[in-house]
Tab-separated table of N, CA and C in Angstrom:
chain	number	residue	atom	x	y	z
A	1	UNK	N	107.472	83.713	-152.315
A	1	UNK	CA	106.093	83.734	-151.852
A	1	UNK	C	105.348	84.878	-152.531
A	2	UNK	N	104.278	84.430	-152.459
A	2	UNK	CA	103.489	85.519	-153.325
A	2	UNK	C	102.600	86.545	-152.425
A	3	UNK	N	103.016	87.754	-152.993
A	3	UNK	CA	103.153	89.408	-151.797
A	3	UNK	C	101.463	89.103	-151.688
A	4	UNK	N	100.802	89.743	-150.608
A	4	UNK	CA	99.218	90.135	-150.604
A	4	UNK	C	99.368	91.449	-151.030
A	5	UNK	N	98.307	91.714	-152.022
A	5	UNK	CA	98.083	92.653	-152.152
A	5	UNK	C	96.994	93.950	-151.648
A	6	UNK	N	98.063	95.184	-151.314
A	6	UNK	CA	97.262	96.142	-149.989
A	6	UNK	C	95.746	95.958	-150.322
A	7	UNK	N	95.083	95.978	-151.030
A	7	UNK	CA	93.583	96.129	-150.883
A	7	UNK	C	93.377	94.730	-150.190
A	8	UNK	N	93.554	93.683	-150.346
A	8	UNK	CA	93.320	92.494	-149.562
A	8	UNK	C	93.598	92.548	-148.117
A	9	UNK	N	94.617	93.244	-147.824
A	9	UNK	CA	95.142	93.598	-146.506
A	9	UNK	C	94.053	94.647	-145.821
A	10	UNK	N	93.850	95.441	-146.662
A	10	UNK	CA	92.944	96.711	-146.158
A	10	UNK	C	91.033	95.705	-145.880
A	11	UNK	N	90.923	95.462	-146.563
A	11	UNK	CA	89.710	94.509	-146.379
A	11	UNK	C	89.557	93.206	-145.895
A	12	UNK	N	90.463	92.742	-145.639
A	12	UNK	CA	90.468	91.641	-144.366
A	12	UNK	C	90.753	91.914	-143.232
A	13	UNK	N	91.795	93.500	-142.935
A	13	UNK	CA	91.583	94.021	-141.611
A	13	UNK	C	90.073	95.384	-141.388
A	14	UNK	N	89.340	95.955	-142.676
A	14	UNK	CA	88.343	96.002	-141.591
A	14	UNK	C	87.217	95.116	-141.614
A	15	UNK	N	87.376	93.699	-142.053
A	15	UNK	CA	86.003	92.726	-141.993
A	15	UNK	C	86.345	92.377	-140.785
A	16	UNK	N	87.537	91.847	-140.112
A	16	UNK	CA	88.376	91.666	-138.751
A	16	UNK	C	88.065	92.726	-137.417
A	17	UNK	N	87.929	93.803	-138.115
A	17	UNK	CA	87.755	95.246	-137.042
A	17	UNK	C	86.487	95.110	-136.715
A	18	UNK	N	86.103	95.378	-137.754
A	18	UNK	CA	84.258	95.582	-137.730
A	18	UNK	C	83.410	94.299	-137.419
A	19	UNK	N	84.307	92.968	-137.588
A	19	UNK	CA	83.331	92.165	-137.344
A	19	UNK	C	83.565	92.077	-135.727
A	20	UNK	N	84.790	92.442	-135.145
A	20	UNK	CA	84.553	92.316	-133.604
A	20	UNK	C	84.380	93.075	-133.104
A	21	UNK	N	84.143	94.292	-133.639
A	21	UNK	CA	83.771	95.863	-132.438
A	21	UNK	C	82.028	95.367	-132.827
A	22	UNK	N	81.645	94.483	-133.590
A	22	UNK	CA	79.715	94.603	-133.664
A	22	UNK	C	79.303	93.468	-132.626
A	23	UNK	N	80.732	91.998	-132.505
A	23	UNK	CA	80.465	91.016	-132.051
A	23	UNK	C	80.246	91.084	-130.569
A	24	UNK	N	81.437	92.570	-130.212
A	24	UNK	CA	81.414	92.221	-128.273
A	24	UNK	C	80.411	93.895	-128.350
A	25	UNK	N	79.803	94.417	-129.248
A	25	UNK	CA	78.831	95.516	-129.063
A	25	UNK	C	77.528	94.467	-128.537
A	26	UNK	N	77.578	93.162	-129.128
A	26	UNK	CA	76.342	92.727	-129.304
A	26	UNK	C	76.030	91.499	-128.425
A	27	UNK	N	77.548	91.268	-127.443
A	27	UNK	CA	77.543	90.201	-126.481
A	27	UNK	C	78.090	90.791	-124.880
A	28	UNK	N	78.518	92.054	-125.023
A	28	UNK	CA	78.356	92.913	-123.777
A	28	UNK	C	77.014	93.402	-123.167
A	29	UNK	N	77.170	93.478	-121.884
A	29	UNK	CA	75.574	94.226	-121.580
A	29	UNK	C	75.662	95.158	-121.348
A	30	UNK	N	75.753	96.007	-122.474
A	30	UNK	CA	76.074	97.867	-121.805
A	30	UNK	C	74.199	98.359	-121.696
A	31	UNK	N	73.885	98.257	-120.501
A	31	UNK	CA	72.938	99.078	-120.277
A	31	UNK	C	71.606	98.020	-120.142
A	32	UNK	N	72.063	96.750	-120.209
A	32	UNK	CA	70.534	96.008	-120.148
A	32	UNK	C	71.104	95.333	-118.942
A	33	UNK	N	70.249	94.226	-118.568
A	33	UNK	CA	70.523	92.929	-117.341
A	33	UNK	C	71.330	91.915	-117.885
A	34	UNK	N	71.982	91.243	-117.520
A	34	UNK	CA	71.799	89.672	-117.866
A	34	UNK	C	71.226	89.103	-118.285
A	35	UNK	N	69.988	89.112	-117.736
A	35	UNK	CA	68.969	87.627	-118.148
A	35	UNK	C	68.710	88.295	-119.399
A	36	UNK	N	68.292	89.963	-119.988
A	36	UNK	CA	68.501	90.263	-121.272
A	36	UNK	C	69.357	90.114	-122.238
A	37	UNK	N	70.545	89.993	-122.146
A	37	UNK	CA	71.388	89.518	-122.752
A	37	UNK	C	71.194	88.049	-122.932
A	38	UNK	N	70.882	87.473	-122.329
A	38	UNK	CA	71.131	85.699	-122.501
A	38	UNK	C	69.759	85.420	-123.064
A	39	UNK	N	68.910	86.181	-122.770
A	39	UNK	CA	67.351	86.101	-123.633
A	39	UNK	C	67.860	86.221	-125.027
A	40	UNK	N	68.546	87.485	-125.891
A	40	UNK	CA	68.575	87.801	-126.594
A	40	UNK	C	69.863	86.603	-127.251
A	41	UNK	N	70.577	85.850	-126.513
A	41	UNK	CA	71.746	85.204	-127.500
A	41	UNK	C	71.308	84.065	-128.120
A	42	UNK	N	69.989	83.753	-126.842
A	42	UNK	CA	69.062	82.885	-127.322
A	42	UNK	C	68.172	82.821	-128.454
A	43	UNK	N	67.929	83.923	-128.896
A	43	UNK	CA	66.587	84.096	-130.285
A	43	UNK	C	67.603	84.979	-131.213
A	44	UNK	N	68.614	85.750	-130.964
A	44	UNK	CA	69.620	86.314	-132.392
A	44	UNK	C	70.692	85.539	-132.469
A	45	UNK	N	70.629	84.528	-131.832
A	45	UNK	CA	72.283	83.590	-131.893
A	45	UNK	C	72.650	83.286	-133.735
A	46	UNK	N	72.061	83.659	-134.748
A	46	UNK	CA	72.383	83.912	-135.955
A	46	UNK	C	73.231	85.098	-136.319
A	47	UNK	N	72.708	86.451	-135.780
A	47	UNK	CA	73.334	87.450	-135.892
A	47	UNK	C	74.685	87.304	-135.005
A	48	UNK	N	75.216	86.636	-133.964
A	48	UNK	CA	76.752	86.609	-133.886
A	48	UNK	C	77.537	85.637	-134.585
A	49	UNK	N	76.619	84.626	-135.030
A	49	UNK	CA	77.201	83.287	-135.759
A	49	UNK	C	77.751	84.542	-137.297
A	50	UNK	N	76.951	85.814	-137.950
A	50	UNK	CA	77.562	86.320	-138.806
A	50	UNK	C	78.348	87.049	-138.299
A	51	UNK	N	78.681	87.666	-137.472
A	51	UNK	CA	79.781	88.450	-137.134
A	51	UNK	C	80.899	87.106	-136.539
A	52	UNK	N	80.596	86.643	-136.150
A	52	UNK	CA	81.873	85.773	-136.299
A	52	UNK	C	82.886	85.191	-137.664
A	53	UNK	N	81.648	84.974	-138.515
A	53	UNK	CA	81.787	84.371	-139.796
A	53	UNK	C	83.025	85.613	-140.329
A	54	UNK	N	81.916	86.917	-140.283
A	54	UNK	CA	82.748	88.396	-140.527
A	54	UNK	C	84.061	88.129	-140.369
A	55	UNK	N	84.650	87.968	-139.181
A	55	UNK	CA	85.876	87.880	-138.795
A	55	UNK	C	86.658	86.956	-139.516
A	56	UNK	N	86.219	85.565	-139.614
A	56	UNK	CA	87.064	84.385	-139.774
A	56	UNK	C	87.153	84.974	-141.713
A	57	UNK	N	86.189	85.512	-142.010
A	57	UNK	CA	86.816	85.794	-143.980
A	57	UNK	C	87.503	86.572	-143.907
A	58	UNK	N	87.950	87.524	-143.180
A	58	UNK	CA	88.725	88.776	-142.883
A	58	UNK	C	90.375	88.037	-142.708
A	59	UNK	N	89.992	87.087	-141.411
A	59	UNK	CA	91.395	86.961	-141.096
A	59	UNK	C	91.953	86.027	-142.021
A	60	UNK	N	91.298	84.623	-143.109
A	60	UNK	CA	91.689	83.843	-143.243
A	60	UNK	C	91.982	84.678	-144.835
A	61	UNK	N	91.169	85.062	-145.238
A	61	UNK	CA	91.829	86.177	-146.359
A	61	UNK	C	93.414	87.118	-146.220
A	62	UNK	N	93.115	87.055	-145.143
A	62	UNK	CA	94.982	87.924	-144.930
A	62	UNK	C	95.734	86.071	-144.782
A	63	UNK	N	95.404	85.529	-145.131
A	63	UNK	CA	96.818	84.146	-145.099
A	63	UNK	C	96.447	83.758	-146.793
A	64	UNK	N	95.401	84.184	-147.804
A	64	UNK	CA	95.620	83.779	-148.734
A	64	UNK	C	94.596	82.218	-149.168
A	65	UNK	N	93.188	82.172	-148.462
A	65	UNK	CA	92.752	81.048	-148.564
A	65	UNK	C	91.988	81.726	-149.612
A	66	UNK	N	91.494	80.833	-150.455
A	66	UNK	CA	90.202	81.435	-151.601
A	66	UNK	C	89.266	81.429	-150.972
A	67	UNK	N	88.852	79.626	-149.927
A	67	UNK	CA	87.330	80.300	-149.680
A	67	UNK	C	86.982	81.083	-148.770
A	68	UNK	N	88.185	82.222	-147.953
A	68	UNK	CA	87.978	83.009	-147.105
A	68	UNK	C	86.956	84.146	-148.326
A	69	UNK	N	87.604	84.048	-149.366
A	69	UNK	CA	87.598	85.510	-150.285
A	69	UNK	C	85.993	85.118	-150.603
A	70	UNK	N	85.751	83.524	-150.684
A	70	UNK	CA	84.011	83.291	-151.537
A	70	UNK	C	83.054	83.824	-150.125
A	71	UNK	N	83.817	83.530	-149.065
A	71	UNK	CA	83.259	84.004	-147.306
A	71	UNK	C	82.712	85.162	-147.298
A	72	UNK	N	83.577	85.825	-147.979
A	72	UNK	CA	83.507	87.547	-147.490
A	72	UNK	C	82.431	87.945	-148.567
A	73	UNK	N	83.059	87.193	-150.381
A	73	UNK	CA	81.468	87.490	-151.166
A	73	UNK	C	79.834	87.268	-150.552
A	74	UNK	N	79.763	86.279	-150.411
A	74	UNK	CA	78.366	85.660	-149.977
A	74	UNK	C	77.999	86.059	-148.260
A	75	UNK	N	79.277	87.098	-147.262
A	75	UNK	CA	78.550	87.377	-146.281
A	75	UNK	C	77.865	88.907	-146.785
A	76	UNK	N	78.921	89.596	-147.785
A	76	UNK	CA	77.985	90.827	-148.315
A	76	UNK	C	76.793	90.884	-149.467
A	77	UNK	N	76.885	89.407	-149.804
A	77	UNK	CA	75.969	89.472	-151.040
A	77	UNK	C	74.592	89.080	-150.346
A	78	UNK	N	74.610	88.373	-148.797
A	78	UNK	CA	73.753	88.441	-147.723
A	78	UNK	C	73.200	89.629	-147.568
A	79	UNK	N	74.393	90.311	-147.362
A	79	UNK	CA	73.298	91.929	-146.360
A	79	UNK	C	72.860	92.727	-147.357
A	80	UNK	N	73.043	92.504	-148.768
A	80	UNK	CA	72.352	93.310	-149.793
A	80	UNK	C	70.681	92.858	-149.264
A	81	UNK	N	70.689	91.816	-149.231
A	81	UNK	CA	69.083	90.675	-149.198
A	81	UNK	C	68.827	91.676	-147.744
A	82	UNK	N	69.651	91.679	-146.595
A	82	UNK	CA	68.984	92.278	-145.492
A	82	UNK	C	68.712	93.649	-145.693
A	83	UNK	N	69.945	93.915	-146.397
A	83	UNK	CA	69.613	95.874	-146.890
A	83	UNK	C	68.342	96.236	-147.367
A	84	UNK	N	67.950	95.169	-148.742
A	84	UNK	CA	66.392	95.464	-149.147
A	84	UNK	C	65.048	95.152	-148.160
A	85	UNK	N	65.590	94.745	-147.305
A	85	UNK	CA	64.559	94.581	-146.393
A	85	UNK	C	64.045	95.358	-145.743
A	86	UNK	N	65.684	95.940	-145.584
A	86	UNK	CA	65.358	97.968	-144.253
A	86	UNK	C	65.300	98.854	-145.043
A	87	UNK	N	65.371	99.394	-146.355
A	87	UNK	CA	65.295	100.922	-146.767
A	87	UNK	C	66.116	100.567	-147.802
A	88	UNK	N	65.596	101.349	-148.894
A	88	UNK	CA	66.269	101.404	-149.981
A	88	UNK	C	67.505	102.023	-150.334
A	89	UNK	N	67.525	102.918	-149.267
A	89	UNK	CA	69.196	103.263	-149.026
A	89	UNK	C	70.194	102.579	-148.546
A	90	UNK	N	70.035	101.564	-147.494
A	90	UNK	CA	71.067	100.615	-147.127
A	90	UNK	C	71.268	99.466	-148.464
A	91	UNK	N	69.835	99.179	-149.532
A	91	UNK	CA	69.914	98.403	-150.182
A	91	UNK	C	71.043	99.231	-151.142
A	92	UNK	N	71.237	100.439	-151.735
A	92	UNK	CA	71.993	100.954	-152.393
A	92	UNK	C	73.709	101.120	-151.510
A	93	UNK	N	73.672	101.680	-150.360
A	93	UNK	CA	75.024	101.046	-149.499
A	93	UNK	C	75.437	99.928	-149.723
A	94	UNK	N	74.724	98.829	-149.289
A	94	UNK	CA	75.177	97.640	-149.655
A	94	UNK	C	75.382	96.993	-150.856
A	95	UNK	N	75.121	97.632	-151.828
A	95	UNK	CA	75.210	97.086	-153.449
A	95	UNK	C	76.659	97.643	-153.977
A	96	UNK	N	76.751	99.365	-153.399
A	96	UNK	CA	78.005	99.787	-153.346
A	96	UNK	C	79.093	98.978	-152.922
A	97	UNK	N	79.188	98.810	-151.900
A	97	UNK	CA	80.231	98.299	-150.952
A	97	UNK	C	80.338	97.233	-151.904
A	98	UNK	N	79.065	96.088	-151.934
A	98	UNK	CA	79.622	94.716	-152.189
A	98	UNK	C	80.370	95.056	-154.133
A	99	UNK	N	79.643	95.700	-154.836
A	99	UNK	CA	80.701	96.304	-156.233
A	99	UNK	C	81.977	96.511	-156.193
A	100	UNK	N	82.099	97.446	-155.282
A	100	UNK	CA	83.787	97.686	-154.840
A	100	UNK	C	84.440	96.411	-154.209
A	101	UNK	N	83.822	95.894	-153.435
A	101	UNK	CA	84.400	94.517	-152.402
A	101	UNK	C	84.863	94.037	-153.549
A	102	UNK	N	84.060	93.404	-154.687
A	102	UNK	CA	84.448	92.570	-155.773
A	102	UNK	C	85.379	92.965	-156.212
A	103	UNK	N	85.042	94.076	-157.300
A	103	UNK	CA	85.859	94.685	-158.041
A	103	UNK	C	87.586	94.587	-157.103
A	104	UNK	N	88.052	95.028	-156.329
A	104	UNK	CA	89.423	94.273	-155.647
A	104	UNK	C	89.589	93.546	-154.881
A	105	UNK	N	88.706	92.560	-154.816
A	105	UNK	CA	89.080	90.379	-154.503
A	105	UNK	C	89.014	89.854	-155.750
A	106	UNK	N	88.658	90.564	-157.388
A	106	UNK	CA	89.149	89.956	-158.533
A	106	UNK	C	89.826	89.887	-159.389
A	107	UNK	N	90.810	90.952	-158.806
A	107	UNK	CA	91.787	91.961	-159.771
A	107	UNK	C	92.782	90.971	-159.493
A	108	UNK	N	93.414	90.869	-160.921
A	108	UNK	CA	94.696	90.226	-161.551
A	108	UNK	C	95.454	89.625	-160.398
A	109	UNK	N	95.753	90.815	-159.783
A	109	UNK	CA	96.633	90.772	-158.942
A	109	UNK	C	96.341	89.984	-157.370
A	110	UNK	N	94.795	90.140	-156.636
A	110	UNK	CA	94.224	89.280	-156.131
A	110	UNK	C	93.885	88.079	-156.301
A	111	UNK	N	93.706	87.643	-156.911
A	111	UNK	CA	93.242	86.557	-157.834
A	111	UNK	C	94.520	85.353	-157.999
A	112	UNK	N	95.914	86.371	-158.139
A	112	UNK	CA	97.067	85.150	-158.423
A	112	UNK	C	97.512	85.277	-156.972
A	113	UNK	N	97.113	86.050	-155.785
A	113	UNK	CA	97.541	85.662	-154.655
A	113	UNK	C	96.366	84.895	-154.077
A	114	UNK	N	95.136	84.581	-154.136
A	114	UNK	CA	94.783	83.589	-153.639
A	114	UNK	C	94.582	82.212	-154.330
A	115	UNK	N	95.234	82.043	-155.562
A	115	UNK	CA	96.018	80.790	-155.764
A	115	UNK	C	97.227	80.644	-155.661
A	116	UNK	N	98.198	80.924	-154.823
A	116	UNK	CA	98.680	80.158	-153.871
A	116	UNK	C	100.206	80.574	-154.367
A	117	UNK	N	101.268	80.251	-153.974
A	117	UNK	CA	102.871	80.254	-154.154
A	117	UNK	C	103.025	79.887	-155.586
A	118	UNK	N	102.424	78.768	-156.304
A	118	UNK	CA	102.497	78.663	-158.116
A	118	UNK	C	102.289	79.911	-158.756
A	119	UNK	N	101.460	80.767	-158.543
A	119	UNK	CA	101.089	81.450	-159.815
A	119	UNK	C	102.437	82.110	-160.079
A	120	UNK	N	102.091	82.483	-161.740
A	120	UNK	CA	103.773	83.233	-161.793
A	120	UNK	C	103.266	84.730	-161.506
């Protein structure tokens, strides 16, 4: 079988971490009512549909699927688009991150573990 390699491991457990410490930050009611909360799942129900998403490229990337790995590209190549929206500093955070993200989900060595038990 073909080993995962630690950076894949390291970045599918914190897209996994982070996507559920934002998901139950953002579906708990620490400090509002109810009916606020259920107001709000009602008009941001997009923003947990991405933190869910978060999770499922995280975890399905630690078993070795590719399109977990295209998941995880296109949920950060997203928040670059939201980054430029808030400040030109998150737009530069997020350009970072998603450079590095790439740069090891394409390396040699990534790359022949998410095609599958064949590669040599």
């Amino acid at each position: 079988m073909n080993q995962r390699p630690r950076s894949i491991t390291i970045i599918g457990w914190l897209f996994i971490v982070f996507g559920i410490i934002a998901l139950l930050s953002g579906l708990l009611p620490i400090g509002t009512t109810t009916a606020q909360r259920v107001a709000e799942l009602k008009t941001h129900w997009y923003v947990h549909l991405s933190r869910i998403l978060m999770i499922f490229g995280g975890l399905f990337m630690l078993y070795g699927l590719n399109w977990a790995r295209w998941l995880v590209v296109v949920w950060i190549a997203f928040h670059i688009i939201i980054g430029a929206l808030h400040s030109p500093f998150q737009l530069l955070m997020h350009a970072l991150i998603f450079g590095v993200i790439l740069y090891f989900l394409f390396r040699p060595k990534a790359s022949a573990y998410f095609r599958g038990r064949n590669a040599p």
